[in-house]
mmCIF file with all atom_site columns, C-alpha atoms in Angstrom:
data_model
loop_
_atom_site.group_PDB
_atom_site.id
_atom_site.type_symbol
_atom_site.label_atom_id
_atom_site.label_alt_id
_atom_site.label_comp_id
_atom_site.label_asym_id
_atom_site.label_entity_id
_atom_site.label_seq_id
_atom_site.pdbx_PDB_ins_code
_atom_site.Cartn_x
_atom_site.Cartn_y
_atom_site.Cartn_z
_atom_site.occupancy
_atom_site.B_iso_or_equiv
_atom_site.pdbx_formal_charge
_atom_site.auth_seq_id
_atom_site.auth_comp_id
_atom_site.auth_asym_id
_atom_site.auth_atom_id
_atom_site.pdbx_PDB_model_num
ATOM 1   C CA . UNK A 1 1   ? 0.065   3.286   -4.645  1.00 0.00 ? 123 UNK A CA 1
ATOM 2   C CA . UNK A 1 2   ? 1.083   2.834   -8.454  1.00 0.00 ? 124 UNK A CA 1
ATOM 3   C CA . UNK A 1 3   ? 4.276   0.700   -8.811  1.00 0.00 ? 125 UNK A CA 1
ATOM 4   C CA . UNK A 1 4   ? 4.406   0.802   -12.649 1.00 0.00 ? 126 UNK A CA 1
ATOM 5   C CA . UNK A 1 5   ? 3.879   4.086   -14.378 1.00 0.00 ? 127 UNK A CA 1
ATOM 6   C CA . UNK A 1 6   ? 3.707   4.064   -18.154 1.00 0.00 ? 128 UNK A CA 1
ATOM 7   C CA . UNK A 1 7   ? 4.317   6.948   -20.636 1.00 0.00 ? 129 UNK A CA 1
ATOM 8   C CA . UNK A 1 8   ? 3.401   8.368   -22.685 1.00 0.00 ? 130 UNK A CA 1
ATOM 9   C CA . UNK A 1 9   ? -0.119  8.353   -21.559 1.00 0.00 ? 131 UNK A CA 1
ATOM 10  C CA . UNK A 1 10  ? -1.539  8.469   -25.205 1.00 0.00 ? 132 UNK A CA 1
ATOM 11  C CA . UNK A 1 11  ? 0.051   7.416   -28.554 1.00 0.00 ? 133 UNK A CA 1
ATOM 12  C CA . UNK A 1 12  ? -1.439  7.931   -31.968 1.00 0.00 ? 134 UNK A CA 1
ATOM 13  C CA . UNK A 1 13  ? 0.672   6.734   -34.986 1.00 0.00 ? 135 UNK A CA 1
ATOM 14  C CA . UNK A 1 14  ? 0.047   5.206   -38.537 1.00 0.00 ? 136 UNK A CA 1
ATOM 15  C CA . UNK A 1 15  ? -0.446  1.911   -39.547 1.00 0.00 ? 137 UNK A CA 1
ATOM 16  C CA . UNK A 1 16  ? 2.895   0.548   -40.591 1.00 0.00 ? 138 UNK A CA 1
ATOM 17  C CA . UNK A 1 17  ? 4.833   2.646   -37.996 1.00 0.00 ? 139 UNK A CA 1
ATOM 18  C CA . UNK A 1 18  ? 6.768   1.200   -34.711 1.00 0.00 ? 140 UNK A CA 1
ATOM 19  C CA . UNK A 1 19  ? 4.881   2.204   -31.510 1.00 0.00 ? 141 UNK A CA 1
ATOM 20  C CA . UNK A 1 20  ? 7.269   2.461   -28.491 1.00 0.00 ? 142 UNK A CA 1
ATOM 21  C CA . UNK A 1 21  ? 5.751   2.807   -24.939 1.00 0.00 ? 143 UNK A CA 1
ATOM 22  C CA . UNK A 1 22  ? 7.560   2.841   -21.318 1.00 0.00 ? 144 UNK A CA 1
ATOM 23  C CA . UNK A 1 23  ? 7.188   1.770   -18.152 1.00 0.00 ? 145 UNK A CA 1
ATOM 24  C CA . UNK A 1 24  ? 8.755   2.871   -14.889 1.00 0.00 ? 146 UNK A CA 1
ATOM 25  C CA . UNK A 1 25  ? 8.735   1.101   -11.572 1.00 0.00 ? 147 UNK A CA 1
ATOM 26  C CA . UNK A 1 26  ? 9.774   2.110   -7.868  1.00 0.00 ? 148 UNK A CA 1
ATOM 27  C CA . UNK A 1 27  ? 10.782  -1.171  -6.111  1.00 0.00 ? 149 UNK A CA 1
ATOM 28  C CA . UNK A 1 28  ? 12.584  -4.288  -6.966  1.00 0.00 ? 150 UNK A CA 1
ATOM 29  C CA . UNK A 1 29  ? 10.638  -7.047  -9.091  1.00 0.00 ? 151 UNK A CA 1
ATOM 30  C CA . UNK A 1 30  ? 11.153  -10.558 -9.873  1.00 0.00 ? 152 UNK A CA 1
ATOM 31  C CA . UNK A 1 31  ? 9.533   -10.156 -13.285 1.00 0.00 ? 153 UNK A CA 1
ATOM 32  C CA . UNK A 1 32  ? 7.676   -7.298  -15.210 1.00 0.00 ? 154 UNK A CA 1
ATOM 33  C CA . UNK A 1 33  ? 4.794   -8.207  -17.654 1.00 0.00 ? 155 UNK A CA 1
ATOM 34  C CA . UNK A 1 34  ? 2.595   -6.226  -20.192 1.00 0.00 ? 156 UNK A CA 1
ATOM 35  C CA . UNK A 1 35  ? -1.036  -6.399  -20.916 1.00 0.00 ? 157 UNK A CA 1
ATOM 36  C CA . UNK A 1 36  ? -3.318  -5.080  -23.469 1.00 0.00 ? 158 UNK A CA 1
ATOM 37  C CA . UNK A 1 37  ? -6.791  -4.046  -23.083 1.00 0.00 ? 159 UNK A CA 1
ATOM 38  C CA . UNK A 1 38  ? -9.288  -3.635  -25.793 1.00 0.00 ? 160 UNK A CA 1
ATOM 39  C CA . UNK A 1 39  ? -12.156 -1.124  -25.215 1.00 0.00 ? 161 UNK A CA 1
ATOM 40  C CA . UNK A 1 40  ? -14.744 -2.918  -23.229 1.00 0.00 ? 162 UNK A CA 1
ATOM 41  C CA . UNK A 1 41  ? -12.775 -5.943  -22.409 1.00 0.00 ? 163 UNK A CA 1
ATOM 42  C CA . UNK A 1 42  ? -10.492 -7.461  -20.000 1.00 0.00 ? 164 UNK A CA 1
ATOM 43  C CA . UNK A 1 43  ? -6.839  -7.554  -19.950 1.00 0.00 ? 165 UNK A CA 1
ATOM 44  C CA . UNK A 1 44  ? -4.733  -9.828  -22.169 1.00 0.00 ? 166 UNK A CA 1
ATOM 45  C CA . UNK A 1 45  ? -1.468  -11.216 -21.041 1.00 0.00 ? 167 UNK A CA 1
ATOM 46  C CA . UNK A 1 46  ? 1.256   -10.361 -23.887 1.00 0.00 ? 168 UNK A CA 1
ATOM 47  C CA . UNK A 1 47  ? 4.586   -10.810 -22.439 1.00 0.00 ? 169 UNK A CA 1
ATOM 48  C CA . UNK A 1 48  ? 6.728   -11.257 -19.297 1.00 0.00 ? 170 UNK A CA 1
ATOM 49  C CA . UNK A 1 49  ? 10.451  -10.507 -18.728 1.00 0.00 ? 171 UNK A CA 1
ATOM 50  C CA . UNK A 1 50  ? 12.177  -11.695 -15.670 1.00 0.00 ? 172 UNK A CA 1
ATOM 51  C CA . UNK A 1 51  ? 14.246  -9.545  -13.598 1.00 0.00 ? 173 UNK A CA 1
ATOM 52  C CA . UNK A 1 52  ? 17.522  -11.357 -15.221 1.00 0.00 ? 174 UNK A CA 1
ATOM 53  C CA . UNK A 1 53  ? 16.567  -10.808 -18.682 1.00 0.00 ? 175 UNK A CA 1
ATOM 54  C CA . UNK A 1 54  ? 17.069  -7.672  -20.594 1.00 0.00 ? 176 UNK A CA 1
ATOM 55  C CA . UNK A 1 55  ? 15.357  -8.307  -23.670 1.00 0.00 ? 177 UNK A CA 1
ATOM 56  C CA . UNK A 1 56  ? 12.442  -10.761 -24.908 1.00 0.00 ? 178 UNK A CA 1
ATOM 57  C CA . UNK A 1 57  ? 10.871  -11.386 -28.222 1.00 0.00 ? 179 UNK A CA 1
ATOM 58  C CA . UNK A 1 58  ? 7.331   -12.327 -29.273 1.00 0.00 ? 180 UNK A CA 1
ATOM 59  C CA . UNK A 1 59  ? 6.010   -11.960 -32.674 1.00 0.00 ? 181 UNK A CA 1
ATOM 60  C CA . UNK A 1 60  ? 5.916   -8.138  -33.513 1.00 0.00 ? 182 UNK A CA 1
ATOM 61  C CA . UNK A 1 61  ? 6.563   -7.467  -29.777 1.00 0.00 ? 183 UNK A CA 1
ATOM 62  C CA . UNK A 1 62  ? 9.815   -6.653  -28.101 1.00 0.00 ? 184 UNK A CA 1
ATOM 63  C CA . UNK A 1 63  ? 10.081  -5.842  -24.391 1.00 0.00 ? 185 UNK A CA 1
ATOM 64  C CA . UNK A 1 64  ? 13.351  -4.660  -22.720 1.00 0.00 ? 186 UNK A CA 1
ATOM 65  C CA . UNK A 1 65  ? 14.024  -4.299  -19.068 1.00 0.00 ? 187 UNK A CA 1
ATOM 66  C CA . UNK A 1 66  ? 16.659  -2.157  -17.484 1.00 0.00 ? 188 UNK A CA 1
ATOM 67  C CA . UNK A 1 67  ? 16.604  -2.965  -13.736 1.00 0.00 ? 189 UNK A CA 1
ATOM 68  C CA . UNK A 1 68  ? 18.980  -0.443  -12.876 1.00 0.00 ? 190 UNK A CA 1
ATOM 69  C CA . UNK A 1 69  ? 17.045  2.144   -14.095 1.00 0.00 ? 191 UNK A CA 1
ATOM 70  C CA . UNK A 1 70  ? 13.776  0.362   -13.145 1.00 0.00 ? 192 UNK A CA 1
ATOM 71  C CA . UNK A 1 71  ? 12.461  0.620   -16.485 1.00 0.00 ? 193 UNK A CA 1
ATOM 72  C CA . UNK A 1 72  ? 11.177  -1.199  -19.341 1.00 0.00 ? 194 UNK A CA 1
ATOM 73  C CA . UNK A 1 73  ? 9.710   -0.470  -22.880 1.00 0.00 ? 195 UNK A CA 1
ATOM 74  C CA . UNK A 1 74  ? 7.290   -2.534  -25.061 1.00 0.00 ? 196 UNK A CA 1
ATOM 75  C CA . UNK A 1 75  ? 8.075   -1.839  -28.703 1.00 0.00 ? 197 UNK A CA 1
ATOM 76  C CA . UNK A 1 76  ? 5.339   -2.949  -31.411 1.00 0.00 ? 198 UNK A CA 1
ATOM 77  C CA . UNK A 1 77  ? 6.706   -3.107  -34.715 1.00 0.00 ? 199 UNK A CA 1
ATOM 78  C CA . UNK A 1 78  ? 4.933   -2.766  -37.751 1.00 0.00 ? 200 UNK A CA 1
ATOM 79  C CA . UNK A 1 79  ? 1.617   -1.662  -36.347 1.00 0.00 ? 201 UNK A CA 1
ATOM 80  C CA . UNK A 1 80  ? -1.828  -2.704  -37.483 1.00 0.00 ? 202 UNK A CA 1
ATOM 81  C CA . UNK A 1 81  ? -5.139  -0.783  -36.699 1.00 0.00 ? 203 UNK A CA 1
ATOM 82  C CA . UNK A 1 82  ? -6.051  -3.896  -34.725 1.00 0.00 ? 204 UNK A CA 1
ATOM 83  C CA . UNK A 1 83  ? -3.530  -3.068  -32.173 1.00 0.00 ? 205 UNK A CA 1
ATOM 84  C CA . UNK A 1 84  ? -5.254  -0.036  -31.131 1.00 0.00 ? 206 UNK A CA 1
ATOM 85  C CA . UNK A 1 85  ? -5.679  -0.558  -27.333 1.00 0.00 ? 207 UNK A CA 1
ATOM 86  C CA . UNK A 1 86  ? -4.515  0.172   -24.128 1.00 0.00 ? 208 UNK A CA 1
ATOM 87  C CA . UNK A 1 87  ? -1.500  -1.171  -22.716 1.00 0.00 ? 209 UNK A CA 1
ATOM 88  C CA . UNK A 1 88  ? -0.549  -1.836  -19.101 1.00 0.00 ? 210 UNK A CA 1
ATOM 89  C CA . UNK A 1 89  ? 2.798   -2.884  -17.643 1.00 0.00 ? 211 UNK A CA 1
ATOM 90  C CA . UNK A 1 90  ? 2.587   -4.531  -14.298 1.00 0.00 ? 212 UNK A CA 1
ATOM 91  C CA . UNK A 1 91  ? 5.237   -5.666  -11.662 1.00 0.00 ? 213 UNK A CA 1
ATOM 92  C CA . UNK A 1 92  ? 4.817   -8.344  -9.010  1.00 0.00 ? 214 UNK A CA 1
ATOM 93  C CA . UNK A 1 93  ? 4.902   -7.733  -5.148  1.00 0.00 ? 215 UNK A CA 1
ATOM 94  C CA . UNK A 1 94  ? 4.271   -9.353  -2.086  1.00 0.00 ? 216 UNK A CA 1
ATOM 95  C CA . UNK A 1 95  ? 1.279   -11.821 -1.570  1.00 0.00 ? 217 UNK A CA 1
ATOM 96  C CA . UNK A 1 96  ? 1.241   -12.695 -5.532  1.00 0.00 ? 218 UNK A CA 1
ATOM 97  C CA . UNK A 1 97  ? -0.267  -9.347  -6.303  1.00 0.00 ? 219 UNK A CA 1
ATOM 98  C CA . UNK A 1 98  ? 0.381   -7.565  -9.387  1.00 0.00 ? 220 UNK A CA 1
ATOM 99  C CA . UNK A 1 99  ? 0.449   -3.784  -9.479  1.00 0.00 ? 221 UNK A CA 1
ATOM 100 C CA . UNK A 1 100 ? -0.619  -2.039  -12.644 1.00 0.00 ? 222 UNK A CA 1
ATOM 101 C CA . UNK A 1 101 ? 0.160   1.072   -14.124 1.00 0.00 ? 223 UNK A CA 1
ATOM 102 C CA . UNK A 1 102 ? -2.643  3.521   -15.515 1.00 0.00 ? 224 UNK A CA 1
ATOM 103 C CA . UNK A 1 103 ? -1.885  2.541   -19.237 1.00 0.00 ? 225 UNK A CA 1
ATOM 104 C CA . UNK A 1 104 ? -0.910  4.013   -22.370 1.00 0.00 ? 226 UNK A CA 1
ATOM 105 C CA . UNK A 1 105 ? -3.845  4.450   -25.034 1.00 0.00 ? 227 UNK A CA 1
ATOM 106 C CA . UNK A 1 106 ? -2.663  3.583   -28.380 1.00 0.00 ? 228 UNK A CA 1
ATOM 107 C CA . UNK A 1 107 ? -4.478  4.467   -31.580 1.00 0.00 ? 229 UNK A CA 1
ATOM 108 C CA . UNK A 1 108 ? -3.220  2.946   -34.857 1.00 0.00 ? 230 UNK A CA 1
ATOM 109 C CA . UNK A 1 109 ? -4.909  4.997   -37.725 1.00 0.00 ? 231 UNK A CA 1
ATOM 110 C CA . UNK A 1 110 ? -5.189  2.955   -40.806 1.00 0.00 ? 232 UNK A CA 1
ATOM 111 C CA . UNK B 2 1   ? -12.471 -25.181 -19.942 1.00 0.00 ? 251 UNK B CA 1
ATOM 112 C CA . UNK B 2 2   ? -13.109 -21.693 -21.351 1.00 0.00 ? 252 UNK B CA 1
ATOM 113 C CA . UNK B 2 3   ? -11.746 -18.404 -19.926 1.00 0.00 ? 253 UNK B CA 1
ATOM 114 C CA . UNK B 2 4   ? -12.725 -16.525 -16.892 1.00 0.00 ? 254 UNK B CA 1
ATOM 115 C CA . UNK B 2 5   ? -16.377 -15.761 -16.650 1.00 0.00 ? 255 UNK B CA 1
ATOM 116 C CA . UNK B 2 6   ? -18.017 -12.893 -14.988 1.00 0.00 ? 256 UNK B CA 1
ATOM 117 C CA . UNK B 2 7   ? -21.471 -12.055 -14.336 1.00 0.00 ? 257 UNK B CA 1
ATOM 118 C CA . UNK B 2 8   ? -23.460 -9.782  -14.706 1.00 0.00 ? 258 UNK B CA 1
ATOM 119 C CA . UNK B 2 9   ? -21.846 -8.009  -17.575 1.00 0.00 ? 259 UNK B CA 1
ATOM 120 C CA . UNK B 2 10  ? -23.677 -4.793  -16.805 1.00 0.00 ? 260 UNK B CA 1
ATOM 121 C CA . UNK B 2 11  ? -25.475 -4.078  -13.260 1.00 0.00 ? 261 UNK B CA 1
ATOM 122 C CA . UNK B 2 12  ? -27.342 -0.873  -12.697 1.00 0.00 ? 262 UNK B CA 1
ATOM 123 C CA . UNK B 2 13  ? -28.575 -0.224  -9.096  1.00 0.00 ? 263 UNK B CA 1
ATOM 124 C CA . UNK B 2 14  ? -29.864 2.470   -6.925  1.00 0.00 ? 264 UNK B CA 1
ATOM 125 C CA . UNK B 2 15  ? -27.695 3.857   -4.272  1.00 0.00 ? 265 UNK B CA 1
ATOM 126 C CA . UNK B 2 16  ? -28.087 2.154   -0.867  1.00 0.00 ? 266 UNK B CA 1
ATOM 127 C CA . UNK B 2 17  ? -28.744 -1.071  -2.480  1.00 0.00 ? 267 UNK B CA 1
ATOM 128 C CA . UNK B 2 18  ? -26.587 -4.296  -2.263  1.00 0.00 ? 268 UNK B CA 1
ATOM 129 C CA . UNK B 2 19  ? -24.924 -5.778  -5.283  1.00 0.00 ? 269 UNK B CA 1
ATOM 130 C CA . UNK B 2 20  ? -23.439 -9.434  -5.749  1.00 0.00 ? 270 UNK B CA 1
ATOM 131 C CA . UNK B 2 21  ? -21.036 -9.785  -8.811  1.00 0.00 ? 271 UNK B CA 1
ATOM 132 C CA . UNK B 2 22  ? -19.854 -13.020 -9.552  1.00 0.00 ? 272 UNK B CA 1
ATOM 133 C CA . UNK B 2 23  ? -16.421 -14.567 -11.027 1.00 0.00 ? 273 UNK B CA 1
ATOM 134 C CA . UNK B 2 24  ? -15.987 -18.221 -12.160 1.00 0.00 ? 274 UNK B CA 1
ATOM 135 C CA . UNK B 2 25  ? -12.117 -18.564 -12.607 1.00 0.00 ? 275 UNK B CA 1
ATOM 136 C CA . UNK B 2 26  ? -10.512 -21.026 -15.234 1.00 0.00 ? 276 UNK B CA 1
ATOM 137 C CA . UNK B 2 27  ? -10.684 -24.532 -13.956 1.00 0.00 ? 277 UNK B CA 1
ATOM 138 C CA . UNK B 2 28  ? -7.602  -25.423 -11.870 1.00 0.00 ? 278 UNK B CA 1
ATOM 139 C CA . UNK B 2 29  ? -6.348  -21.955 -11.061 1.00 0.00 ? 279 UNK B CA 1
ATOM 140 C CA . UNK B 2 30  ? -5.710  -21.715 -7.374  1.00 0.00 ? 280 UNK B CA 1
ATOM 141 C CA . UNK B 2 31  ? -5.496  -18.055 -7.202  1.00 0.00 ? 281 UNK B CA 1
ATOM 142 C CA . UNK B 2 32  ? -8.208  -15.260 -7.869  1.00 0.00 ? 282 UNK B CA 1
ATOM 143 C CA . UNK B 2 33  ? -8.091  -11.459 -7.856  1.00 0.00 ? 283 UNK B CA 1
ATOM 144 C CA . UNK B 2 34  ? -10.590 -8.916  -7.985  1.00 0.00 ? 284 UNK B CA 1
ATOM 145 C CA . UNK B 2 35  ? -9.668  -5.532  -9.423  1.00 0.00 ? 285 UNK B CA 1
ATOM 146 C CA . UNK B 2 36  ? -11.503 -2.322  -9.787  1.00 0.00 ? 286 UNK B CA 1
ATOM 147 C CA . UNK B 2 37  ? -11.090 0.155   -12.815 1.00 0.00 ? 287 UNK B CA 1
ATOM 148 C CA . UNK B 2 38  ? -12.629 3.556   -12.945 1.00 0.00 ? 288 UNK B CA 1
ATOM 149 C CA . UNK B 2 39  ? -13.076 4.917   -16.382 1.00 0.00 ? 289 UNK B CA 1
ATOM 150 C CA . UNK B 2 40  ? -9.663  5.683   -18.076 1.00 0.00 ? 290 UNK B CA 1
ATOM 151 C CA . UNK B 2 41  ? -7.747  4.685   -15.015 1.00 0.00 ? 291 UNK B CA 1
ATOM 152 C CA . UNK B 2 42  ? -5.652  1.848   -14.254 1.00 0.00 ? 292 UNK B CA 1
ATOM 153 C CA . UNK B 2 43  ? -6.573  -1.229  -12.221 1.00 0.00 ? 293 UNK B CA 1
ATOM 154 C CA . UNK B 2 44  ? -6.921  -0.789  -8.261  1.00 0.00 ? 294 UNK B CA 1
ATOM 155 C CA . UNK B 2 45  ? -6.383  -4.179  -6.463  1.00 0.00 ? 295 UNK B CA 1
ATOM 156 C CA . UNK B 2 46  ? -8.922  -5.272  -4.335  1.00 0.00 ? 296 UNK B CA 1
ATOM 157 C CA . UNK B 2 47  ? -8.615  -8.778  -3.021  1.00 0.00 ? 297 UNK B CA 1
ATOM 158 C CA . UNK B 2 48  ? -6.632  -11.907 -3.516  1.00 0.00 ? 298 UNK B CA 1
ATOM 159 C CA . UNK B 2 49  ? -7.633  -15.578 -2.903  1.00 0.00 ? 299 UNK B CA 1
ATOM 160 C CA . UNK B 2 50  ? -5.623  -18.445 -2.637  1.00 0.00 ? 300 UNK B CA 1
ATOM 161 C CA . UNK B 2 51  ? -7.838  -21.321 -2.684  1.00 0.00 ? 301 UNK B CA 1
ATOM 162 C CA . UNK B 2 52  ? -10.654 -20.357 -0.226  1.00 0.00 ? 302 UNK B CA 1
ATOM 163 C CA . UNK B 2 53  ? -8.351  -18.283 1.858   1.00 0.00 ? 303 UNK B CA 1
ATOM 164 C CA . UNK B 2 54  ? -7.804  -14.386 1.222   1.00 0.00 ? 304 UNK B CA 1
ATOM 165 C CA . UNK B 2 55  ? -4.298  -13.767 2.355   1.00 0.00 ? 305 UNK B CA 1
ATOM 166 C CA . UNK B 2 56  ? -4.447  -10.038 1.085   1.00 0.00 ? 306 UNK B CA 1
ATOM 167 C CA . UNK B 2 57  ? -7.612  -7.974  1.613   1.00 0.00 ? 307 UNK B CA 1
ATOM 168 C CA . UNK B 2 58  ? -5.819  -4.716  1.678   1.00 0.00 ? 308 UNK B CA 1
ATOM 169 C CA . UNK B 2 59  ? -7.376  -3.265  -1.002  1.00 0.00 ? 309 UNK B CA 1
ATOM 170 C CA . UNK B 2 60  ? -11.026 -3.352  -0.399  1.00 0.00 ? 310 UNK B CA 1
ATOM 171 C CA . UNK B 2 61  ? -11.978 0.524   -0.068  1.00 0.00 ? 311 UNK B CA 1
ATOM 172 C CA . UNK B 2 62  ? -14.393 0.034   3.120   1.00 0.00 ? 312 UNK B CA 1
ATOM 173 C CA . UNK B 2 63  ? -16.395 -2.495  5.052   1.00 0.00 ? 313 UNK B CA 1
ATOM 174 C CA . UNK B 2 64  ? -19.043 -2.351  2.690   1.00 0.00 ? 314 UNK B CA 1
ATOM 175 C CA . UNK B 2 65  ? -16.940 -4.590  0.409   1.00 0.00 ? 315 UNK B CA 1
ATOM 176 C CA . UNK B 2 66  ? -16.736 -8.343  1.148   1.00 0.00 ? 316 UNK B CA 1
ATOM 177 C CA . UNK B 2 67  ? -15.681 -11.008 -0.867  1.00 0.00 ? 317 UNK B CA 1
ATOM 178 C CA . UNK B 2 68  ? -15.702 -14.947 -0.512  1.00 0.00 ? 318 UNK B CA 1
ATOM 179 C CA . UNK B 2 69  ? -14.763 -18.039 -2.470  1.00 0.00 ? 319 UNK B CA 1
ATOM 180 C CA . UNK B 2 70  ? -16.232 -21.437 -2.092  1.00 0.00 ? 320 UNK B CA 1
ATOM 181 C CA . UNK B 2 71  ? -15.028 -24.962 -3.425  1.00 0.00 ? 321 UNK B CA 1
ATOM 182 C CA . UNK B 2 72  ? -11.730 -23.223 -4.774  1.00 0.00 ? 322 UNK B CA 1
ATOM 183 C CA . UNK B 2 73  ? -13.605 -21.977 -7.673  1.00 0.00 ? 323 UNK B CA 1
ATOM 184 C CA . UNK B 2 74  ? -16.302 -19.191 -7.752  1.00 0.00 ? 324 UNK B CA 1
ATOM 185 C CA . UNK B 2 75  ? -16.077 -16.095 -6.158  1.00 0.00 ? 325 UNK B CA 1
ATOM 186 C CA . UNK B 2 76  ? -18.519 -13.340 -5.002  1.00 0.00 ? 326 UNK B CA 1
ATOM 187 C CA . UNK B 2 77  ? -17.507 -9.840  -4.352  1.00 0.00 ? 327 UNK B CA 1
ATOM 188 C CA . UNK B 2 78  ? -20.664 -8.077  -2.553  1.00 0.00 ? 328 UNK B CA 1
ATOM 189 C CA . UNK B 2 79  ? -21.110 -4.243  -2.125  1.00 0.00 ? 329 UNK B CA 1
ATOM 190 C CA . UNK B 2 80  ? -23.482 -3.180  0.674   1.00 0.00 ? 330 UNK B CA 1
ATOM 191 C CA . UNK B 2 81  ? -25.356 -0.008  0.518   1.00 0.00 ? 331 UNK B CA 1
ATOM 192 C CA . UNK B 2 82  ? -23.783 1.022   -2.719  1.00 0.00 ? 332 UNK B CA 1
ATOM 193 C CA . UNK B 2 83  ? -22.458 4.431   -3.253  1.00 0.00 ? 333 UNK B CA 1
ATOM 194 C CA . UNK B 2 84  ? -21.928 6.483   -6.624  1.00 0.00 ? 334 UNK B CA 1
ATOM 195 C CA . UNK B 2 85  ? -18.240 6.368   -6.189  1.00 0.00 ? 335 UNK B CA 1
ATOM 196 C CA . UNK B 2 86  ? -18.719 2.453   -6.432  1.00 0.00 ? 336 UNK B CA 1
ATOM 197 C CA . UNK B 2 87  ? -19.341 2.979   -10.457 1.00 0.00 ? 337 UNK B CA 1
ATOM 198 C CA . UNK B 2 88  ? -16.771 1.245   -11.952 1.00 0.00 ? 338 UNK B CA 1
ATOM 199 C CA . UNK B 2 89  ? -15.617 -1.963  -13.936 1.00 0.00 ? 339 UNK B CA 1
ATOM 200 C CA . UNK B 2 90  ? -15.079 -4.652  -11.681 1.00 0.00 ? 340 UNK B CA 1
ATOM 201 C CA . UNK B 2 91  ? -12.482 -6.984  -13.231 1.00 0.00 ? 341 UNK B CA 1
ATOM 202 C CA . UNK B 2 92  ? -11.809 -10.596 -11.968 1.00 0.00 ? 342 UNK B CA 1
ATOM 203 C CA . UNK B 2 93  ? -8.477  -12.701 -12.830 1.00 0.00 ? 343 UNK B CA 1
ATOM 204 C CA . UNK B 2 94  ? -7.137  -16.165 -12.031 1.00 0.00 ? 344 UNK B CA 1
ATOM 205 C CA . UNK B 2 95  ? -3.620  -17.491 -12.055 1.00 0.00 ? 345 UNK B CA 1
ATOM 206 C CA . UNK B 2 96  ? -2.254  -21.204 -12.076 1.00 0.00 ? 346 UNK B CA 1
ATOM 207 C CA . UNK B 2 97  ? 1.035   -20.313 -10.942 1.00 0.00 ? 347 UNK B CA 1
ATOM 208 C CA . UNK B 2 98  ? 0.500   -17.056 -8.417  1.00 0.00 ? 348 UNK B CA 1
ATOM 209 C CA . UNK B 2 99  ? 3.942   -17.530 -6.721  1.00 0.00 ? 349 UNK B CA 1
ATOM 210 C CA . UNK B 2 100 ? 6.096   -18.130 -9.828  1.00 0.00 ? 350 UNK B CA 1
ATOM 211 C CA . UNK B 2 101 ? 5.088   -16.427 -13.010 1.00 0.00 ? 351 UNK B CA 1
ATOM 212 C CA . UNK B 2 102 ? 1.509   -15.141 -11.638 1.00 0.00 ? 352 UNK B CA 1
ATOM 213 C CA . UNK B 2 103 ? 0.154   -14.699 -15.461 1.00 0.00 ? 353 UNK B CA 1
ATOM 214 C CA . UNK B 2 104 ? -3.324  -13.276 -15.104 1.00 0.00 ? 354 UNK B CA 1
ATOM 215 C CA . UNK B 2 105 ? -6.088  -14.327 -17.070 1.00 0.00 ? 355 UNK B CA 1
ATOM 216 C CA . UNK B 2 106 ? -8.947  -11.808 -17.003 1.00 0.00 ? 356 UNK B CA 1
ATOM 217 C CA . UNK B 2 107 ? -12.623 -11.857 -17.196 1.00 0.00 ? 357 UNK B CA 1
ATOM 218 C CA . UNK B 2 108 ? -14.510 -9.226  -19.355 1.00 0.00 ? 358 UNK B CA 1
ATOM 219 C CA . UNK B 2 109 ? -15.527 -7.417  -16.277 1.00 0.00 ? 359 UNK B CA 1
ATOM 220 C CA . UNK B 2 110 ? -18.907 -6.183  -14.521 1.00 0.00 ? 360 UNK B CA 1
ATOM 221 C CA . UNK B 2 111 ? -19.748 -2.546  -15.417 1.00 0.00 ? 361 UNK B CA 1
ATOM 222 C CA . UNK B 2 112 ? -21.409 -1.236  -12.129 1.00 0.00 ? 362 UNK B CA 1
ATOM 223 C CA . UNK B 2 113 ? -23.600 1.915   -12.296 1.00 0.00 ? 363 UNK B CA 1
ATOM 224 C CA . UNK B 2 114 ? -25.056 3.273   -9.168  1.00 0.00 ? 364 UNK B CA 1
ATOM 225 C CA . UNK B 2 115 ? -27.464 5.568   -9.870  1.00 0.00 ? 365 UNK B CA 1
#
């Protein structure tokens, strides 16, 4: 079953705007990760946030985690056309297994 | 060395035939994962290897699916008597610290089309 569920399912913004994507999950976690997938490619790890962290930054990325609400958000600031991709959240589980959501399709218009 | 390598990148086969998909993980990564991704969908976990052992095969959809890993390195996913519903992209990932941070590094995938 799906652990992480992202919303919205699709997001279209203008270059330079910020993009916010949300992820909710059901069970307790040790950490939560965000990945990006460009069309026809494999997934690329973006950022990991531990369960005892509330916010983390990496370049233009900002991730928050609210374990009481079992939710996370990924903010991409000053978006670029090259940010166009699908974004997935992933939570850890038993047997070192990651469970991925269905993903959010982000389109950044030049 | 380089990243995770998967071959072939594309495979077209006829219904009922067997196929083998190969994954060459990053050197030194002890954990290896197989996922399946259908069009526009998320990743469906298939199997996880730690070294040559598969502690979790829970995601394999049927007994037509099997996988092995030899020498703690290359893995092969075999699908016997392929069906049209097997058509998908099969992704492989490897990880250096599966029990700690479990950041996974993905190959580009094998796109399987069953006619």
